Coordinates of C-alpha atoms in Angstrom, one line a residue:
Chain A
M101 CA 38.3 161.6 160.0
R102 CA 40.2 164.8 160.9
P103 CA 42.5 165.5 158.0
F104 CA 46.2 165.0 158.2
D105 CA 49.1 165.0 155.8
Y106 CA 51.3 162.1 154.8
A107 CA 55.0 161.7 154.1
R108 CA 57.1 158.7 153.1
P109 CA 60.7 159.5 154.0
A110 CA 63.5 157.9 152.1
D111 CA 65.6 157.0 155.1
V112 CA 65.5 156.9 158.9
D113 CA 67.3 160.2 159.3
E114 CA 64.6 162.0 157.2
A115 CA 61.9 160.3 159.2
L116 CA 63.4 161.5 162.5
S117 CA 63.8 165.0 161.2
L118 CA 60.2 165.2 159.9
V119 CA 58.8 164.1 163.2
G120 CA 61.3 166.1 165.2
D121 CA 60.4 169.3 163.2
T122 CA 56.6 168.9 163.2
P123 CA 54.9 169.0 166.6
G124 CA 51.8 167.2 165.4
A125 CA 53.7 164.5 163.5
R126 CA 53.4 160.8 164.3
F127 CA 55.2 157.8 163.0
L128 CA 53.0 155.4 161.0
G129 CA 53.8 151.7 160.9
G130 CA 51.3 149.1 159.6
G131 CA 48.5 151.4 160.6
T132 CA 46.4 148.6 162.1
N133 CA 45.8 150.5 165.3
L134 CA 46.7 154.1 164.5
V135 CA 44.6 154.5 161.3
D136 CA 41.5 153.0 163.2
L137 CA 42.0 155.4 166.1
L138 CA 42.5 158.4 163.8
R139 CA 39.3 157.5 162.0
R140 CA 37.4 157.3 165.3
G141 CA 38.9 160.6 166.5
V142 CA 40.6 158.9 169.5
E143 CA 44.0 159.9 168.2
T144 CA 44.9 163.0 166.2
A145 CA 47.8 163.9 163.9
D146 CA 48.7 166.7 161.6
L147 CA 51.3 164.6 159.7
L148 CA 51.8 160.9 159.4
V149 CA 55.4 159.9 158.7
D150 CA 55.3 156.5 157.1
V151 CA 58.2 154.4 158.4
S152 CA 56.7 151.1 157.2
R153 CA 58.8 151.0 154.0
L154 CA 62.1 152.1 155.5
P155 CA 64.9 149.6 155.4
L156 CA 64.1 148.4 159.0
D157 CA 62.8 145.0 157.8
E158 CA 65.8 142.8 158.5
I159 CA 66.2 139.9 160.9
E160 CA 69.9 139.4 161.6
E161 CA 71.8 137.0 163.8
A162 CA 73.9 138.7 166.4
A163 CA 77.3 137.7 167.5
D164 CA 76.0 136.7 171.0
G165 CA 73.7 134.2 169.5
G166 CA 70.7 136.5 169.6
L167 CA 68.7 138.2 166.9
R168 CA 68.3 141.8 165.9
V169 CA 64.8 142.4 164.6
G170 CA 64.2 145.5 162.6
A171 CA 61.2 147.5 163.8
G172 CA 59.6 147.4 160.4
V173 CA 59.5 143.6 160.3
R174 CA 55.9 142.5 159.9
N175 CA 54.5 140.4 162.8
S176 CA 53.8 137.5 160.4
D177 CA 57.3 137.6 159.0
L178 CA 58.8 137.5 162.5
A179 CA 56.5 134.7 163.6
H180 CA 57.2 132.6 160.5
H181 CA 61.0 133.1 160.5
P182 CA 62.8 129.8 160.9
L183 CA 65.2 131.0 163.5
V184 CA 62.4 132.4 165.6
R185 CA 60.4 129.2 165.3
R186 CA 63.3 127.1 166.4
R187 CA 65.0 129.3 169.0
Y188 CA 62.2 131.5 170.3
P189 CA 59.0 129.4 170.0
V190 CA 57.5 131.5 172.9
L191 CA 57.8 134.6 170.6
S192 CA 56.5 132.9 167.5
R193 CA 53.5 131.6 169.4
A194 CA 52.8 134.9 171.0
L195 CA 52.7 136.6 167.6
L196 CA 50.6 133.9 166.0
S197 CA 48.1 134.2 168.8
G198 CA 47.6 137.9 168.1
A199 CA 44.9 139.4 165.8
S200 CA 44.3 137.8 162.4
G201 CA 46.3 136.8 159.4
Q202 CA 45.7 140.1 157.6
L203 CA 46.5 142.2 160.6
R204 CA 49.7 140.2 161.4
A205 CA 50.8 140.7 157.7
M206 CA 50.4 144.5 158.1
A207 CA 51.5 145.2 161.7
T208 CA 55.1 146.1 162.4
V209 CA 57.1 145.1 165.4
G210 CA 57.7 148.7 166.3
G211 CA 54.0 149.6 165.9
N212 CA 52.9 146.6 168.0
L213 CA 54.8 148.0 171.0
H214 CA 52.9 151.3 170.6
Q215 CA 49.4 149.9 170.2
R216 CA 46.8 151.3 172.5
T217 CA 44.5 149.6 175.0
R218 CA 41.2 148.1 173.8
C219 CA 39.4 149.3 177.0
P220 CA 36.0 150.2 175.4
Y221 CA 35.9 153.6 177.2
F222 CA 39.2 154.6 175.6
T223 CA 37.6 154.6 172.2
D224 CA 34.2 155.9 173.4
L225 CA 34.4 159.7 172.9
D226 CA 31.3 160.1 175.0
A227 CA 32.9 158.5 178.1
P228 CA 35.5 160.1 180.3
C229 CA 38.9 158.5 180.0
N230 CA 42.1 159.6 181.7
K231 CA 44.2 157.8 179.1
R232 CA 42.6 159.7 176.2
D233 CA 42.1 163.0 178.1
R234 CA 44.3 163.5 181.2
G235 CA 42.2 164.4 184.2
A236 CA 38.9 163.6 182.6
G237 CA 38.1 160.7 184.9
C238 CA 37.6 157.0 184.3
A239 CA 34.3 155.4 183.2
A240 CA 35.7 151.9 183.3
R241 CA 36.3 151.4 187.0
H242 CA 32.5 151.5 187.8
G243 CA 31.5 150.4 184.3
A244 CA 32.1 147.3 182.3
S245 CA 35.3 146.2 184.0
R246 CA 35.6 142.6 183.0
G247 CA 38.6 143.2 180.7
L248 CA 40.5 145.6 183.0
A249 CA 43.9 144.9 184.4
V250 CA 44.4 143.7 188.0
L251 CA 48.1 144.5 188.3
G252 CA 49.9 147.8 187.9
T253 CA 46.6 149.8 188.1
S254 CA 46.1 153.3 189.6
E255 CA 43.2 155.3 190.7
R256 CA 43.3 156.9 187.3
C257 CA 43.5 153.9 185.0
A258 CA 43.3 150.1 184.9
A259 CA 43.3 149.7 181.2
T260 CA 44.9 146.4 180.0
H261 CA 47.9 146.4 177.7
P262 CA 46.8 144.5 174.7
S263 CA 50.1 143.2 173.1
D264 CA 51.0 139.5 173.0
L265 CA 54.3 140.2 171.4
A266 CA 55.4 142.5 174.3
V267 CA 54.6 139.8 176.8
A268 CA 57.0 137.4 175.1
L269 CA 59.6 140.2 174.8
V270 CA 59.6 141.0 178.5
A271 CA 60.0 137.3 179.3
L272 CA 63.0 137.0 176.9
D273 CA 64.8 140.1 178.3
A274 CA 64.6 141.8 175.0
R275 CA 65.9 145.3 174.5
I276 CA 64.2 148.1 172.5
E277 CA 66.4 150.3 170.3
L278 CA 65.1 153.9 170.1
A279 CA 66.5 156.5 167.7
S280 CA 66.0 160.3 167.5
R281 CA 68.0 163.2 166.1
D282 CA 69.8 163.1 169.5
G283 CA 71.1 159.6 168.9
V284 CA 70.3 156.0 169.6
R285 CA 69.5 154.5 173.0
E286 CA 68.4 151.1 174.2
V287 CA 65.9 150.3 176.9
S288 CA 64.8 146.9 178.3
A289 CA 61.5 145.6 177.1
D290 CA 60.5 145.3 180.7
G291 CA 61.1 149.1 181.2
F292 CA 59.7 150.3 177.9
H293 CA 56.1 150.5 179.0
V294 CA 55.3 152.5 182.1
L295 CA 52.6 152.1 184.7
P296 CA 49.7 154.5 184.4
G297 CA 50.1 156.3 187.8
E298 CA 48.8 159.8 187.6
T299 CA 49.4 160.1 183.8
P300 CA 47.9 157.1 182.0
D301 CA 48.1 158.9 178.7
I302 CA 51.9 158.3 178.9
E303 CA 52.4 154.6 178.0
T304 CA 56.1 154.2 177.2
V305 CA 59.4 155.8 177.8
A306 CA 59.7 156.7 174.1
R307 CA 59.4 160.4 173.4
R308 CA 57.1 161.4 170.5
D309 CA 60.2 162.1 168.3
E310 CA 61.8 158.8 169.1
L311 CA 61.4 155.9 166.7
V312 CA 61.6 152.3 167.7
T313 CA 64.2 151.0 165.1
A314 CA 64.9 147.5 166.4
V315 CA 64.1 144.8 169.0
V316 CA 67.2 143.1 170.2
L317 CA 66.8 139.5 171.4
P318 CA 69.6 138.1 173.6
S319 CA 70.6 134.5 173.0
P320 CA 67.7 132.2 173.8
P321 CA 67.3 131.3 177.5
P322 CA 67.9 127.6 178.2
G323 CA 64.9 125.2 178.2
R324 CA 61.6 125.0 176.4
G325 CA 59.3 127.9 175.7
D326 CA 55.6 128.4 175.0
Y327 CA 52.9 131.0 174.9
R328 CA 49.4 130.2 176.0
K329 CA 46.5 132.6 175.5
V330 CA 43.1 132.3 177.0
R331 CA 40.3 134.3 175.5
D332 CA 36.5 134.4 174.9
R333 CA 36.8 132.7 171.5
A334 CA 39.5 130.4 170.1
S335 CA 41.0 132.9 167.6
Y336 CA 41.1 136.6 166.8
A337 CA 40.4 138.0 170.2
F338 CA 42.4 139.7 172.9
A339 CA 43.7 137.8 175.9
L340 CA 41.7 137.4 179.1
V341 CA 45.0 136.0 180.4
S342 CA 48.1 134.9 178.6
V343 CA 51.3 133.3 179.9
A344 CA 54.7 133.5 178.2
A345 CA 57.1 130.9 179.7
V346 CA 60.5 129.5 179.2
L347 CA 61.4 126.7 181.6
D348 CA 64.6 124.9 182.2
V349 CA 64.6 121.9 184.6
V350 CA 67.9 120.3 185.5
D351 CA 68.1 117.2 187.7
G352 CA 64.5 117.7 188.8
D353 CA 64.9 121.3 189.9
V354 CA 64.0 124.5 188.1
A355 CA 67.3 125.9 187.0
S356 CA 65.7 128.9 185.4
V357 CA 62.3 130.1 184.5
R358 CA 61.0 133.1 182.6
L359 CA 57.4 134.2 183.1
G360 CA 55.5 136.9 181.4
L361 CA 51.8 137.6 181.9
G362 CA 49.4 139.2 179.5
G363 CA 45.8 140.4 179.9
V364 CA 46.3 141.1 183.6
G365 CA 48.6 144.1 183.7
T366 CA 48.4 147.7 182.6
V367 CA 51.8 146.9 181.1
P368 CA 53.2 143.6 179.7
W369 CA 53.9 141.9 183.0
R370 CA 57.2 140.2 183.9
A371 CA 56.5 137.9 186.9
H372 CA 59.8 138.3 188.7
R373 CA 58.3 137.3 192.1
A374 CA 56.9 134.1 190.7
E375 CA 60.2 133.3 188.9
A376 CA 62.1 133.7 192.2
H377 CA 59.7 131.4 194.0
L378 CA 60.1 128.7 191.4
T379 CA 63.8 128.8 190.8
G380 CA 65.9 126.2 192.6
S381 CA 63.0 123.9 193.6
P382 CA 61.3 121.0 192.0
L383 CA 58.4 122.0 189.8
S384 CA 54.9 121.1 190.9
D385 CA 51.4 122.4 190.3
E386 CA 51.2 123.5 194.0
R387 CA 54.5 125.4 193.7
V388 CA 53.4 127.2 190.5
A389 CA 50.1 128.1 192.2
E390 CA 52.0 129.6 195.2
A391 CA 54.3 131.5 192.8
V392 CA 51.3 133.0 190.9
A393 CA 49.6 133.9 194.2
L394 CA 52.8 135.8 195.2
E395 CA 52.9 137.6 191.9
L396 CA 49.2 138.5 192.1
A397 CA 49.2 139.4 195.9
D398 CA 48.8 143.0 195.0
A399 CA 46.0 142.5 192.5
R400 CA 43.2 145.0 192.6
T401 CA 40.1 143.5 191.3
T402 CA 36.5 144.4 190.6
P403 CA 33.7 141.8 190.9
D404 CA 33.8 141.5 187.1
N405 CA 37.5 140.9 186.6
A406 CA 38.4 139.0 189.8
F407 CA 38.2 135.8 187.8
K408 CA 41.5 136.8 186.2
V409 CA 43.5 135.9 189.3
E410 CA 42.3 132.3 189.3
L411 CA 42.6 132.1 185.5
A412 CA 46.2 133.3 185.7
R413 CA 46.9 130.6 188.2
R414 CA 45.4 127.9 186.1
T415 CA 47.0 129.1 182.9
A416 CA 50.4 129.3 184.4
V417 CA 50.0 125.8 186.0
A418 CA 48.9 124.3 182.7
T419 CA 51.7 126.0 180.7
L420 CA 54.5 125.1 183.0
R421 CA 53.2 121.5 183.5
R422 CA 53.3 121.0 179.7
L423 CA 56.8 122.5 179.4
A424 CA 58.0 120.2 182.1
T425 CA 56.8 117.2 180.2
P426 CA 59.5 116.5 177.6
S427 CA 57.4 113.9 175.8
D428 CA 54.8 116.5 175.0
S429 CA 55.6 117.7 171.5
T430 CA 53.1 120.5 171.5
A431 CA 55.6 122.8 173.2
G432 CA 58.6 123.7 171.1
A433 CA 62.1 122.7 172.2
I434 CA 64.7 125.4 171.9
A435 CA 67.5 124.3 169.6
Chain B
M86 CA 39.9 172.5 162.3
P87 CA 42.8 173.1 159.9
A88 CA 42.2 173.0 156.2
P89 CA 42.7 169.6 154.8
P90 CA 46.0 169.1 153.1
P91 CA 45.3 169.3 149.3
A92 CA 44.6 166.1 147.4
R93 CA 47.4 165.0 145.3
P94 CA 47.9 162.4 142.5
V95 CA 48.5 158.9 143.8
T96 CA 49.4 156.1 141.3
L97 CA 48.3 152.6 142.2
T98 CA 48.9 149.4 140.2
V99 CA 45.6 147.5 140.6
N100 CA 45.1 144.2 138.9
G101 CA 48.1 144.9 136.7
R102 CA 46.8 148.3 135.5
R103 CA 48.3 151.6 136.6
T104 CA 45.6 154.1 137.7
T105 CA 46.2 157.6 139.0
A106 CA 43.7 159.4 141.2
S107 CA 43.7 162.6 143.1
L108 CA 43.4 161.6 146.8
E109 CA 43.5 163.2 150.2
P110 CA 46.1 161.6 152.5
R111 CA 43.4 160.2 154.8
T112 CA 41.8 158.2 152.0
S113 CA 41.9 154.5 152.7
L114 CA 42.9 152.0 150.1
L115 CA 39.4 150.6 150.3
D116 CA 37.8 153.9 149.5
A117 CA 40.3 154.6 146.7
L118 CA 39.5 151.2 145.1
R119 CA 35.7 151.5 145.4
E120 CA 35.2 155.2 144.8
Q121 CA 38.1 156.3 142.6
A122 CA 39.0 153.1 140.7
G123 CA 35.4 151.9 140.5
L124 CA 36.3 148.5 141.8
T125 CA 33.4 147.8 144.1
G126 CA 34.0 144.1 144.4
T127 CA 36.0 144.9 147.6
K128 CA 33.4 145.4 150.3
K129 CA 33.3 147.9 153.2
G130 CA 32.0 145.9 156.2
C131 CA 33.0 147.3 159.6
D132 CA 35.6 149.9 158.3
Q133 CA 37.6 149.2 161.5
G134 CA 39.7 146.2 160.9
A135 CA 37.4 143.6 162.5
C136 CA 35.5 141.8 159.7
G137 CA 37.9 141.1 156.8
A138 CA 35.4 142.0 154.1
C139 CA 37.9 144.5 152.6
T140 CA 40.8 142.1 152.3
V141 CA 42.9 142.6 149.2
L142 CA 46.4 141.5 148.2
V143 CA 49.2 144.0 148.3
D144 CA 52.4 142.7 146.9
G145 CA 51.0 139.3 147.5
R146 CA 50.2 139.8 151.2
R147 CA 46.6 139.8 152.4
V148 CA 45.9 143.1 154.0
L149 CA 42.8 145.1 155.1
G150 CA 41.9 147.9 152.7
C151 CA 40.2 149.9 155.4
L152 CA 43.3 150.2 157.6
T153 CA 45.7 150.8 154.8
L154 CA 46.0 154.4 153.5
A155 CA 45.9 154.5 149.7
M156 CA 49.2 156.4 149.8
Q157 CA 50.8 153.5 151.7
A158 CA 50.1 151.3 148.7
E159 CA 51.7 153.7 146.2
G160 CA 54.1 151.7 144.0
C161 CA 52.8 148.4 145.2
H162 CA 50.8 145.8 143.3
V163 CA 47.3 145.6 144.5
V164 CA 45.1 142.6 143.6
T165 CA 41.3 142.8 144.2
I166 CA 38.6 140.3 143.6
E167 CA 38.2 141.7 140.1
G168 CA 41.8 140.6 139.4
V169 CA 41.2 137.1 140.7
G170 CA 38.1 136.1 138.9
P171 CA 35.6 135.5 137.5
H172 CA 36.3 131.8 137.5
H173 CA 39.3 131.2 139.7
P174 CA 39.3 127.6 141.0
L175 CA 38.8 128.9 144.5
Q176 CA 35.7 130.9 143.4
D177 CA 34.3 127.9 141.7
A178 CA 34.9 125.8 144.8
V179 CA 33.2 128.3 147.0
V180 CA 30.1 128.2 144.8
H181 CA 30.3 124.4 144.6
H182 CA 30.5 124.0 148.4
D183 CA 27.9 126.7 149.2
G184 CA 30.6 128.8 150.9
L185 CA 28.4 131.8 150.7
Q186 CA 24.8 133.0 151.2
C187 CA 24.5 136.8 150.9
G188 CA 28.0 137.0 149.3
F189 CA 29.0 140.2 151.0
C190 CA 32.1 138.7 152.7
T191 CA 33.0 136.5 149.8
P192 CA 35.5 138.8 147.9
G193 CA 37.4 139.2 151.2
Q194 CA 37.2 135.5 151.9
V195 CA 38.6 134.6 148.5
C196 CA 41.4 137.2 148.6
S197 CA 42.3 136.3 152.2
A198 CA 42.3 132.5 151.3
L199 CA 44.6 133.1 148.4
G200 CA 47.0 135.1 150.6
M201 CA 46.8 132.4 153.3
L202 CA 47.5 129.6 150.8
A203 CA 50.6 131.5 149.7
E204 CA 51.7 131.8 153.3
H205 CA 51.1 128.1 153.8
R206 CA 53.1 127.2 150.7
A207 CA 56.0 129.3 152.1
G208 CA 55.9 127.1 155.2
A209 CA 54.2 129.4 157.6
P210 CA 52.9 127.8 160.8
S211 CA 49.8 128.9 162.7
L212 CA 48.8 129.0 166.3
V213 CA 47.4 125.5 166.0
T214 CA 50.5 124.0 164.4
E215 CA 51.9 121.4 166.8
D216 CA 55.5 121.5 165.6
L217 CA 56.6 125.0 164.9
A218 CA 59.9 123.8 163.6
A219 CA 58.4 121.6 160.9
D220 CA 59.1 122.7 157.3
A221 CA 55.7 121.7 156.0
V222 CA 52.4 121.9 157.8
P223 CA 49.4 119.7 156.8
L224 CA 46.5 122.1 156.0
T225 CA 43.8 120.5 158.1
S226 CA 40.4 122.0 158.7
A227 CA 41.6 123.2 162.1
E228 CA 44.5 125.0 160.4
I229 CA 42.2 126.6 157.8
R230 CA 39.8 127.8 160.5
E231 CA 42.6 129.4 162.5
R232 CA 44.3 130.9 159.5
M233 CA 41.0 132.3 158.2
S234 CA 39.7 133.7 161.5
G235 CA 40.1 137.2 160.3
N236 CA 37.2 136.8 157.9
L237 CA 33.8 136.8 159.4
C238 CA 30.7 135.5 157.7
R239 CA 27.4 136.5 159.2
C240 CA 25.5 134.0 157.1
G241 CA 27.5 131.3 158.8
A242 CA 28.9 129.8 155.6
H243 CA 32.2 128.9 157.2
N244 CA 31.9 125.2 156.8
G245 CA 31.5 125.5 153.0
L246 CA 34.4 128.0 152.9
V247 CA 36.6 125.6 154.8
A248 CA 35.7 122.8 152.4
A249 CA 36.4 125.0 149.4
V250 CA 39.7 126.1 150.6
R251 CA 40.7 122.6 151.6
E252 CA 39.7 121.2 148.2
V253 CA 41.7 123.9 146.3
A254 CA 44.7 123.5 148.6
E255 CA 44.8 119.8 148.0
S256 CA 44.4 120.1 144.3
G257 CA 47.2 122.8 144.1
S258 CA 45.1 124.9 141.8
A259 CA 45.1 128.1 143.9
R260 CA 48.3 129.6 142.5

């Protein structure tokens, strides 16, 4: 592993100064992704600024009925929090579906949003990868493409965004708080990750010297929420397709629905088109299938990943059908 | 390549004992435990966060030693398998239920299970928990399998491990 230095600042301001002053500095959260990528030589750093023990580990109720989640909160602590389990079951289940118990106990909320793709060519230093090395080319498109995204792709990159947490956050209209020496700003979770376009190495709107300090959840949307993840094995694997959903049915019609898709996009995918198609009409499997077809109308597939279009349809149908069945206790009611 | 930043003294509290070693910042907690502290019970399997063999407890949480920098654990209480045994009820149960064959994953399995049982006692749900809002979750075999999925066993001793964890959880002797 290429050597680097390590610093553990006493407060957020010191962390922002250290990274702001040092061109090769990176923030270090739980390290579950960054330490691995540093060891493999996929990422490099001259200095790691450890923010995992800063006082960013609070979960606080906000005046609007929402929650403010410090970026240093561990994934397991957020998933296990009583208010998250009761009010945001889609978020709790998304977190619980990710990685393993050990990794969830280490990984921070802020770090999760910065995790890199698991496209195998990204971590293969012998293969060209535009995400790792801008302009180098892409070995994935004509290689092992089964895991690639089908939405939001470009000629340069079709790497799938791996986060489960982020899929729930886009569905919940969460906001991401970013701090730097220049001040604090908020961006929507939906706008935090950027499409690969010509520059797949740029994955978020956060500058290198900006630290995610909090995730702000607005008050829970009405209805029932759930997260369903389909993968090659029952646990401890990345999604082939996942669906984050919050559904509110009033008098037989969909009053509101939130849909996020994982495993299919180069970014955590908010299914706005599908939501619009479902809102105001009675819910049926056929209607959900139409909605997903609209959302995936622009899908670009390879023979190896075309199955994701059908799998997304089936997963969305199954998830919404279950949410629409009040007697089914397996989906959490939102208090 | 730039010169490595110099090694510097790092003090860890491992199994209740303070030890100080001169470490480079890139040294993992796993390597510090094995090569500096001489505690080779914690195993290096994949060294990339996939197998769970290096699981140790840091301030009571189960973490992967390979993806934790030793400096990140400075000032924390680290418990390795040497601090658990040699005859913790869970270890005896693993032996009794044939929850091992080659034994390479066993230290990580035991540390992970102890961390998992603490999470469960604190009321943590898992992905297979039906009612997320429930205060207490029955620790069924399905729950144990989901919660222990971060520990791989290439000998395939999972059934024995599940039985051992379940027995200890039901007897309440894992604390």
